[in-house]
Coordinates of C-alpha atoms and ligand atoms in Angstrom, one line a residue:
M424 CA 0.0 0.0 0.0
E425 CA 1.2 3.5 -0.8
S426 CA 1.7 6.1 1.9
K427 CA -1.3 8.0 3.4
V428 CA -0.5 11.7 4.2
K429 CA -2.7 14.8 4.3
D430 CA -1.5 16.6 1.1
T431 CA 1.3 15.4 -1.2
S432 CA 1.7 18.9 -2.7
L433 CA 3.3 20.0 0.6
A434 CA 6.4 17.9 -0.2
E435 CA 8.5 20.8 -1.5
K436 CA 7.9 22.9 1.7
G437 CA 8.7 19.8 3.8
E438 CA 11.9 19.3 1.9
L439 CA 13.1 22.8 2.9
S440 CA 12.2 22.2 6.5
I441 CA 14.1 18.9 6.5
E442 CA 17.1 20.6 5.0
W443 CA 17.0 23.2 7.7
A444 CA 17.0 20.4 10.4
E445 CA 19.9 18.6 8.6
S446 CA 22.0 21.8 8.8
R447 CA 21.6 21.7 12.6
M448 CA 22.1 18.0 13.2
P449 CA 25.8 17.3 12.3
V450 CA 26.2 14.2 14.5
L451 CA 23.3 12.5 12.7
M452 CA 24.7 13.6 9.3
R453 CA 28.1 12.2 10.2
I454 CA 26.4 8.8 11.1
R455 CA 24.5 9.1 7.8
E456 CA 27.8 9.3 5.9
V457 CA 29.1 6.2 7.6
F458 CA 25.9 4.3 7.1
A459 CA 25.9 5.3 3.4
E460 CA 29.3 3.8 3.0
R461 CA 28.9 0.6 5.1
K462 CA 25.2 -0.2 4.7
P463 CA 24.8 -1.8 8.1
L464 CA 21.0 -2.0 7.7
A465 CA 20.9 -3.7 4.3
A466 CA 17.8 -6.0 4.1
I467 CA 16.5 -4.7 7.4
R468 CA 12.9 -3.4 7.6
V469 CA 12.3 -0.8 10.2
G470 CA 8.8 0.1 11.5
A471 CA 8.7 3.4 13.4
S472 CA 6.1 5.2 15.4
L473 CA 7.6 8.7 16.1
H474 CA 6.4 12.3 16.1
V475 CA 6.6 13.0 12.3
T476 CA 8.7 16.1 12.5
K477 CA 11.6 17.5 10.4
E478 CA 14.1 16.0 12.9
T479 CA 12.4 12.5 12.6
A480 CA 12.8 12.9 8.8
V481 CA 16.5 13.3 9.3
L482 CA 16.6 10.1 11.3
I483 CA 14.5 8.2 8.8
R484 CA 16.8 9.3 5.9
T485 CA 19.8 8.2 7.9
L486 CA 18.3 4.7 8.3
V487 CA 17.5 4.6 4.6
S488 CA 21.1 5.6 3.8
G489 CA 22.1 2.6 5.9
G490 CA 20.1 0.3 3.6
A491 CA 16.9 0.0 5.7
E492 CA 13.4 -0.1 4.3
V493 CA 11.3 2.1 6.5
A494 CA 7.6 2.4 7.3
L495 CA 6.6 5.3 9.6
C496 CA 3.5 6.4 11.5
G497 CA 3.0 9.2 14.1
S498 CA 3.2 8.7 17.8
N499 CA 0.5 11.2 18.6
P500 CA -2.6 12.3 16.7
L501 CA -1.7 16.0 16.8
S502 CA 2.0 16.2 16.3
T503 CA 2.6 15.3 12.6
Q504 CA 4.1 18.1 10.4
D505 CA 2.1 17.4 7.2
D506 CA 4.7 19.0 5.0
V507 CA 7.4 16.7 6.4
A508 CA 5.2 13.6 6.0
A509 CA 4.5 14.6 2.4
S510 CA 8.2 15.0 1.7
L511 CA 9.2 11.7 3.2
A512 CA 6.4 9.9 1.3
S513 CA 7.6 11.5 -2.0
S514 CA 11.1 10.1 -1.4
G515 CA 9.8 6.5 -1.1
V516 CA 9.4 6.0 2.6
K517 CA 6.0 4.4 3.5
V518 CA 4.4 7.1 5.6
Y519 CA 1.0 6.8 7.4
A520 CA 0.6 10.1 9.3
W521 CA -1.3 13.3 9.2
R522 CA -2.1 16.0 11.8
G523 CA -5.5 15.8 13.6
Q524 CA -6.3 12.1 13.6
T525 CA -9.1 10.3 15.4
A526 CA -8.1 7.5 17.7
D527 CA -9.2 5.0 15.1
E528 CA -7.2 6.7 12.4
Y529 CA -4.2 6.8 14.7
Y530 CA -4.4 3.0 15.3
W531 CA -5.0 2.3 11.6
C532 CA -1.7 3.9 10.8
I533 CA 0.1 1.8 13.5
K534 CA -1.5 -1.3 11.9
K535 CA -0.1 -0.3 8.5
V536 CA 3.4 -0.1 10.0
I537 CA 2.9 -3.5 11.6
E538 CA 1.8 -4.9 8.3
S539 CA 5.2 -3.8 6.8
R540 CA 6.6 -6.8 8.9
P541 CA 9.4 -4.8 10.6
N542 CA 12.6 -6.5 11.8
V543 CA 13.3 -3.6 14.1
T544 CA 10.7 -1.3 15.8
I545 CA 11.3 2.3 16.9
D546 CA 8.7 3.5 19.3
D547 CA 7.8 6.7 21.2
G548 CA 5.3 5.9 23.9
A549 CA 5.1 2.1 23.3
D550 CA 1.9 2.2 21.3
L551 CA 3.5 0.3 18.3
T552 CA 5.2 -2.3 20.5
A553 CA 2.1 -2.9 22.6
S554 CA -0.1 -3.2 19.5
I555 CA 2.2 -5.8 18.0
H556 CA 2.1 -7.8 21.2
E557 CA -1.7 -7.5 21.4
M558 CA -2.8 -7.7 17.8
N559 CA -0.1 -9.3 15.7
P560 CA 2.0 -11.6 17.9
E561 CA 2.5 -13.8 14.8
Y562 CA 4.8 -11.2 13.3
I563 CA 7.1 -11.2 16.3
E564 CA 9.3 -14.0 14.9
D565 CA 10.6 -11.5 12.3
I566 CA 11.5 -8.9 14.9
L567 CA 15.1 -8.7 16.1
G568 CA 14.4 -6.0 18.7
G569 CA 13.1 -2.5 19.2
T570 CA 13.9 0.9 20.7
E571 CA 11.9 3.2 22.9
E572 CA 12.3 7.0 22.9
T573 CA 10.4 8.3 25.9
T574 CA 10.0 7.9 29.7
T575 CA 6.3 6.9 29.5
G576 CA 7.1 4.2 26.9
V577 CA 9.9 2.8 29.0
V578 CA 7.6 2.6 32.0
R579 CA 5.1 0.7 29.9
L580 CA 7.6 -1.7 28.4
K581 CA 9.3 -2.4 31.7
A582 CA 5.8 -3.3 33.1
L583 CA 5.4 -5.6 30.1
A584 CA 8.8 -7.2 30.7
E585 CA 8.1 -7.6 34.4
S586 CA 4.8 -9.4 33.6
G587 CA 6.9 -11.9 31.6
K588 CA 5.1 -10.9 28.3
L589 CA 7.7 -8.8 26.5
R590 CA 8.6 -11.0 23.5
Y591 CA 11.5 -9.2 22.0
P592 CA 14.4 -7.1 23.3
I593 CA 14.0 -3.3 23.7
I594 CA 16.8 -0.7 24.1
S595 CA 15.6 2.2 26.2
V596 CA 17.0 5.1 24.2
N597 CA 15.4 7.4 26.7
D598 CA 17.8 6.3 29.4
A599 CA 21.0 7.2 27.5
Y600 CA 22.7 10.1 29.2
T601 CA 23.0 11.9 25.9
K602 CA 19.2 11.6 25.6
Y603 CA 17.5 12.5 28.8
L604 CA 20.0 14.9 30.2
F605 CA 19.5 17.1 27.1
D606 CA 16.3 16.2 25.3
N607 CA 14.0 15.8 28.3
R608 CA 15.5 18.8 30.1
Y609 CA 16.7 21.5 27.6
G610 CA 14.5 20.3 24.7
T611 CA 11.3 20.1 26.6
G612 CA 12.1 23.2 28.6
Q613 CA 12.5 25.4 25.6
S614 CA 9.9 23.9 23.3
T615 CA 7.2 23.7 25.9
L616 CA 7.5 27.5 26.4
D617 CA 7.6 27.8 22.6
G618 CA 4.3 26.0 22.4
I619 CA 2.7 28.1 25.0
L620 CA 3.9 31.3 23.4
R621 CA 2.9 30.4 19.9
S622 CA -0.6 29.4 21.0
T623 CA -1.3 32.2 23.5
S624 CA 1.2 34.9 22.9
V625 CA 1.0 35.8 26.6
L626 CA 3.7 37.6 28.6
L627 CA 5.4 35.2 30.9
A628 CA 7.3 37.7 33.1
G629 CA 5.5 38.2 36.4
K630 CA 3.1 35.2 35.9
T631 CA 3.0 32.3 38.3
I632 CA 3.8 29.2 36.4
V633 CA 2.9 25.9 38.2
V634 CA 5.1 23.0 37.0
A635 CA 3.7 19.6 38.0
G636 CA 6.6 17.0 38.2
Y637 CA 10.2 17.8 38.8
G638 CA 11.7 15.0 36.7
W639 CA 13.9 15.7 33.7
C640 CA 11.2 17.5 31.7
G641 CA 9.9 19.4 34.7
R642 CA 13.4 20.6 35.7
G643 CA 13.8 22.1 32.2
I644 CA 10.4 23.7 32.1
A645 CA 10.9 25.3 35.6
M646 CA 14.4 26.5 34.7
R647 CA 13.3 28.1 31.4
S648 CA 10.1 29.6 33.0
R649 CA 12.2 31.3 35.6
G650 CA 14.5 32.6 32.8
M651 CA 11.5 34.3 31.3
G652 CA 10.8 36.1 34.5
A653 CA 8.0 33.9 35.8
Q654 CA 7.5 33.0 39.5
V655 CA 7.7 29.2 39.4
V656 CA 5.9 26.8 41.8
V657 CA 6.7 23.1 41.6
T658 CA 4.4 20.2 42.7
E659 CA 5.8 16.8 43.3
V660 CA 5.0 13.4 44.9
D661 CA 8.6 12.3 45.4
P662 CA 10.2 14.0 48.4
V663 CA 13.7 13.9 47.0
R664 CA 12.7 15.6 43.8
A665 CA 10.6 18.1 45.8
L666 CA 13.6 18.9 48.0
E667 CA 15.8 19.3 44.9
A668 CA 13.3 21.8 43.4
L669 CA 13.3 23.7 46.7
M670 CA 17.1 23.9 46.8
D671 CA 17.1 24.9 43.1
G672 CA 15.1 28.0 44.3
F673 CA 11.5 27.1 43.5
R674 CA 8.5 27.1 45.8
I675 CA 7.0 23.7 46.4
M676 CA 3.4 23.0 47.5
P677 CA 0.6 20.5 46.8
I678 CA -1.3 21.0 43.6
D679 CA -4.4 21.8 45.7
E680 CA -2.7 25.0 47.0
A681 CA -1.0 25.8 43.7
A682 CA -4.4 25.7 42.0
E683 CA -5.4 28.9 43.7
I684 CA -2.3 30.9 42.7
G685 CA -1.3 29.7 39.2
D686 CA -1.7 31.7 36.0
I687 CA -0.2 28.9 33.8
F688 CA -0.1 25.2 34.7
I689 CA 2.2 22.8 32.9
T690 CA 2.1 19.1 33.7
A691 CA 5.2 16.9 33.0
T692 CA 4.7 13.8 35.2
G693 CA 3.8 10.8 33.0
D694 CA 1.0 10.3 35.5
I695 CA -2.8 10.4 35.2
N696 CA -5.3 13.1 36.5
V697 CA -2.7 15.3 38.0
I698 CA -5.0 18.4 37.6
R699 CA -8.6 17.3 38.2
K700 CA -12.0 18.6 39.1
E701 CA -11.3 19.6 42.7
H702 CA -8.3 21.7 41.5
M703 CA -10.2 23.1 38.4
L704 CA -12.8 24.4 40.8
K705 CA -10.2 26.6 42.5
I706 CA -8.2 27.8 39.5
K707 CA -8.3 31.5 38.6
N708 CA -10.4 32.9 35.8
G709 CA -8.3 33.1 32.6
A710 CA -5.7 30.5 33.7
I711 CA -4.0 28.4 31.0
L712 CA -3.6 24.7 31.2
G713 CA -0.9 22.9 29.2
N714 CA 0.7 19.5 29.3
A715 CA 4.2 18.3 28.3
G716 CA 3.8 14.7 29.4
H717 CA 3.5 12.0 26.8
F718 CA -0.3 11.2 27.0
N719 CA -3.3 13.6 27.2
V720 CA -4.3 12.2 30.6
E721 CA -2.4 14.6 33.0
V722 CA -5.1 17.3 32.9
S723 CA -8.4 15.4 33.3
L724 CA -10.4 16.2 30.2
P725 CA -13.5 14.4 31.4
D726 CA -13.5 16.5 34.6
L727 CA -13.0 19.8 32.6
E728 CA -15.8 18.8 30.3
S729 CA -18.1 17.9 33.2
I730 CA -17.8 21.3 34.9
S731 CA -18.0 23.4 31.7
I732 CA -21.2 24.8 30.2
R733 CA -19.6 25.9 27.0
K734 CA -16.5 25.3 25.0
R735 CA -15.1 27.1 21.9
T736 CA -11.8 27.3 20.0
V737 CA -10.5 30.8 20.5
R738 CA -7.1 30.5 18.8
N739 CA -5.1 27.8 17.1
S740 CA -4.5 25.2 19.8
V741 CA -6.5 27.1 22.5
E742 CA -9.8 25.8 23.7
E743 CA -11.8 28.1 26.0
Y744 CA -13.9 26.3 28.7
S745 CA -16.6 28.4 30.3
L746 CA -17.7 27.4 33.8
S747 CA -21.1 28.0 35.3
D748 CA -19.7 30.6 37.8
G749 CA -18.4 32.7 35.0
R750 CA -14.8 31.7 35.1
R751 CA -13.0 30.7 31.9
L752 CA -10.1 28.2 31.7
Y753 CA -8.0 27.8 28.6
L754 CA -6.7 24.3 27.6
L755 CA -3.8 24.1 25.1
S756 CA -3.7 21.4 22.4
E757 CA -6.5 19.3 23.8
G758 CA -4.2 18.5 26.7
R759 CA -1.7 16.7 24.4
L760 CA 2.0 17.5 24.6
V761 CA 2.0 21.2 23.9
N762 CA 5.6 21.5 22.5
L763 CA 4.8 19.1 19.6
A764 CA 1.1 20.0 19.1
A765 CA 1.4 23.8 19.3
A766 CA 5.1 24.2 18.2
E767 CA 7.6 22.1 16.4
G768 CA 8.9 19.9 19.2
H769 CA 12.4 20.0 20.4
P770 CA 15.1 22.0 18.6
S771 CA 17.0 20.0 16.0
E772 CA 20.3 20.3 18.0
V773 CA 18.7 18.3 20.9
M774 CA 17.0 15.7 18.7
M775 CA 20.4 15.2 17.0
M776 CA 21.6 13.5 20.1
S777 CA 18.5 11.5 20.8
F778 CA 18.3 10.3 17.2
A779 CA 22.0 9.6 16.9
N780 CA 21.3 7.1 19.8
Q781 CA 18.3 5.8 17.9
A782 CA 20.3 5.2 14.7
L783 CA 23.2 3.5 16.5
C784 CA 20.9 1.4 18.6
V785 CA 19.0 0.2 15.4
Q786 CA 22.4 -0.8 14.0
Y787 CA 23.2 -2.5 17.3
I788 CA 20.0 -4.5 17.2
A789 CA 20.4 -5.4 13.6
T790 CA 23.8 -7.0 14.5
H791 CA 23.1 -8.3 18.1
G792 CA 19.3 -8.5 18.4
R793 CA 19.0 -12.3 18.3
G794 CA 21.4 -12.7 21.1
M795 CA 19.8 -10.1 23.4
G796 CA 17.5 -11.1 26.3
K797 CA 13.8 -10.3 25.9
T798 CA 13.9 -7.4 28.4
V799 CA 14.4 -3.7 28.5
H800 CA 18.2 -2.9 28.0
K801 CA 20.1 0.2 28.6
V802 CA 21.8 1.9 25.7
P803 CA 25.3 0.3 25.4
V804 CA 27.7 2.7 27.1
E805 CA 30.0 2.9 24.1
I806 CA 27.1 4.3 22.0
D807 CA 26.3 6.9 24.6
R808 CA 29.9 8.0 24.8
E809 CA 30.3 8.0 21.0
V810 CA 27.3 10.3 20.6
A811 CA 28.8 12.7 23.2
R812 CA 32.2 12.6 21.5
L813 CA 30.7 13.3 18.1
A814 CA 28.5 16.1 19.6
I815 CA 31.6 17.8 21.2
E816 CA 33.5 17.4 18.0
S817 CA 30.7 18.9 16.0
L818 CA 30.7 22.0 18.3
G819 CA 34.4 22.5 17.6
A820 CA 35.2 21.9 21.2
K821 CA 37.9 19.7 22.7
I822 CA 38.3 17.9 26.0
D823 CA 41.2 16.4 27.9
Q824 CA 42.4 12.8 27.8
L825 CA 43.5 10.9 30.9
T826 CA 47.3 10.5 31.0
H827 CA 48.5 6.9 31.6
E828 CA 49.4 7.9 35.2
Q829 CA 46.0 9.3 35.9
S830 CA 44.2 6.3 34.4
K831 CA 46.3 4.0 36.6
Y832 CA 45.7 6.2 39.7
L833 CA 41.9 6.2 39.2
K834 CA 41.9 2.4 39.2
S835 CA 44.1 2.0 42.3
W836 CA 43.5 1.9 46.0
E837 CA 47.1 2.0 47.3
S838 CA 47.7 5.8 47.3
G839 CA 45.8 7.8 50.0
T840 CA 46.8 10.8 52.2
I841 CA 50.3 12.0 51.5
Ligands
NAD511 N1 7.0 16.8 25.5 C1 8.1 16.1 25.2 O1 8.6 16.4 24.1 C2 8.6 15.1 26.1 C3 10.0 14.8 26.0 C4 10.5 13.8 26.9 C5 9.6 13.2 27.8 N2 8.3 13.4 27.8 C6 7.3 12.8 28.7 O2 7.2 13.7 29.8 C7 6.8 12.9 31.0 C8 7.9 13.1 32.1 O3 9.1 12.7 31.6 P1 10.4 12.8 32.6 O4 11.6 12.2 31.7 O5 10.5 14.1 33.1 O6 10.0 11.7 33.7 P2 10.6 11.6 35.2 O7 10.2 10.2 35.6 O8 12.0 12.0 35.2 O9 9.7 12.7 36.0 C9 8.4 12.6 36.3 C10 8.2 13.3 37.7 O10 6.8 13.5 37.9 C11 6.6 13.2 39.3 N3 5.2 12.9 39.5 C12 4.5 11.7 39.2 N4 3.2 11.8 39.6 C13 3.0 13.1 40.0 C14 1.9 13.8 40.5 N5 0.7 13.3 40.6 N6 2.1 15.1 40.9 C15 3.3 15.7 40.8 N7 4.4 15.0 40.4 C16 4.3 13.8 40.0 C17 7.5 12.0 39.6 O11 7.8 11.9 41.0 C18 8.8 12.4 38.8 O12 9.7 13.2 39.6 C19 6.7 11.5 30.5 O13 5.4 11.2 30.1 C20 7.6 11.5 29.2 O14 7.3 10.4 28.3 C21 7.8 14.4 26.9

């Protein structure tokens, strides 16, 4: 079956966008050169469920240079960049993705990728891997292994592995240092504010921004919000993370109290119903609710609908909910991850490192997949270090090397106080 995208005439615009990303992703381009020469993915079919962005296109083209045949669908109904999807489709990749899908359409696209009989899967949120396990277990014998891009997907796949039902090895790309320290923190931090600004155009200085969750994403969002002059309040359930937020200079309090003072709320927990009815009943008139976590479950949509008497779209990606007491609350991007739905996702420079890990992990699975245990594996340390090394090199920076003496000293116990 041919690709299914919104509008093939957008291909030329998408091409420019992909070229722009390529110019900012030198590490992935370096890997592409090596792949083109060595063809490590010859005869490998890759099935990918990823946000279809310009950066994803750079990854997909890198895999194709390595000899792979690729089928791609989105990993969220609202995050596909239609011009990029058109461009990839016009260059021969099987693409099943468009922005604004129903749940049925979203899963139809995943099904199409599964029907391409992948040998390696790339997932972002684990919908593809879970669907293969539930709907097409007969295809699993072809699969050497898969990768997972995000925290929520890793949580789901570890749960599958712990229940003894994971049937092929997964590499958790999310857990590479060169992924989560940069992508989750600086990427989400910047692009979440980008999404809020593009959709609302509000002034952030002087506002009270409530960040729910002080994980890698939450840290980045809190840091960047402060940088824009906002007063930042953090809510947490983990005492260590809460303490860290406090010592980083943020106020901490329960969401129930924060509800009364926040102007903008941003969830980044990977958890469900973090902002729910009892909080919505306290939130100030005019407040903005956004989510950066993977699924649209962090702000309870059923609760918001249940207390509203009217709903209308007032701007792109902004839904106004009118409550019976006259207050109005503004939900961004239907509660889906605002950085991808209302902006363009992470900057290319950050995705360069995440996707360099993806490309090298796909290569690793193509070579070693059959010998790997059916569990969730960490990214091999040599891949993580190689990505960091290439990133430093691409920035024109240099670092020191251990001398022989230092190397020996760091492995010894004999020398102490002198
Ligand atoms: N928008 C993006 O582009 C993007 C990028 C990376 C990750 N993600 C997603 O963002 C989410 C968070 O990822 P992360 O890497 O920061 O995860 P993380 O595990 O590092 O952090 C999550 C934090 O939320 C806290 N938390 C859980 N339930 C909570 C609750 N009810 N109230 C307050 N805090 C709560 C946890 O204690 C933890 O500290 C995940 O769903 C992940 O998949 C999104």
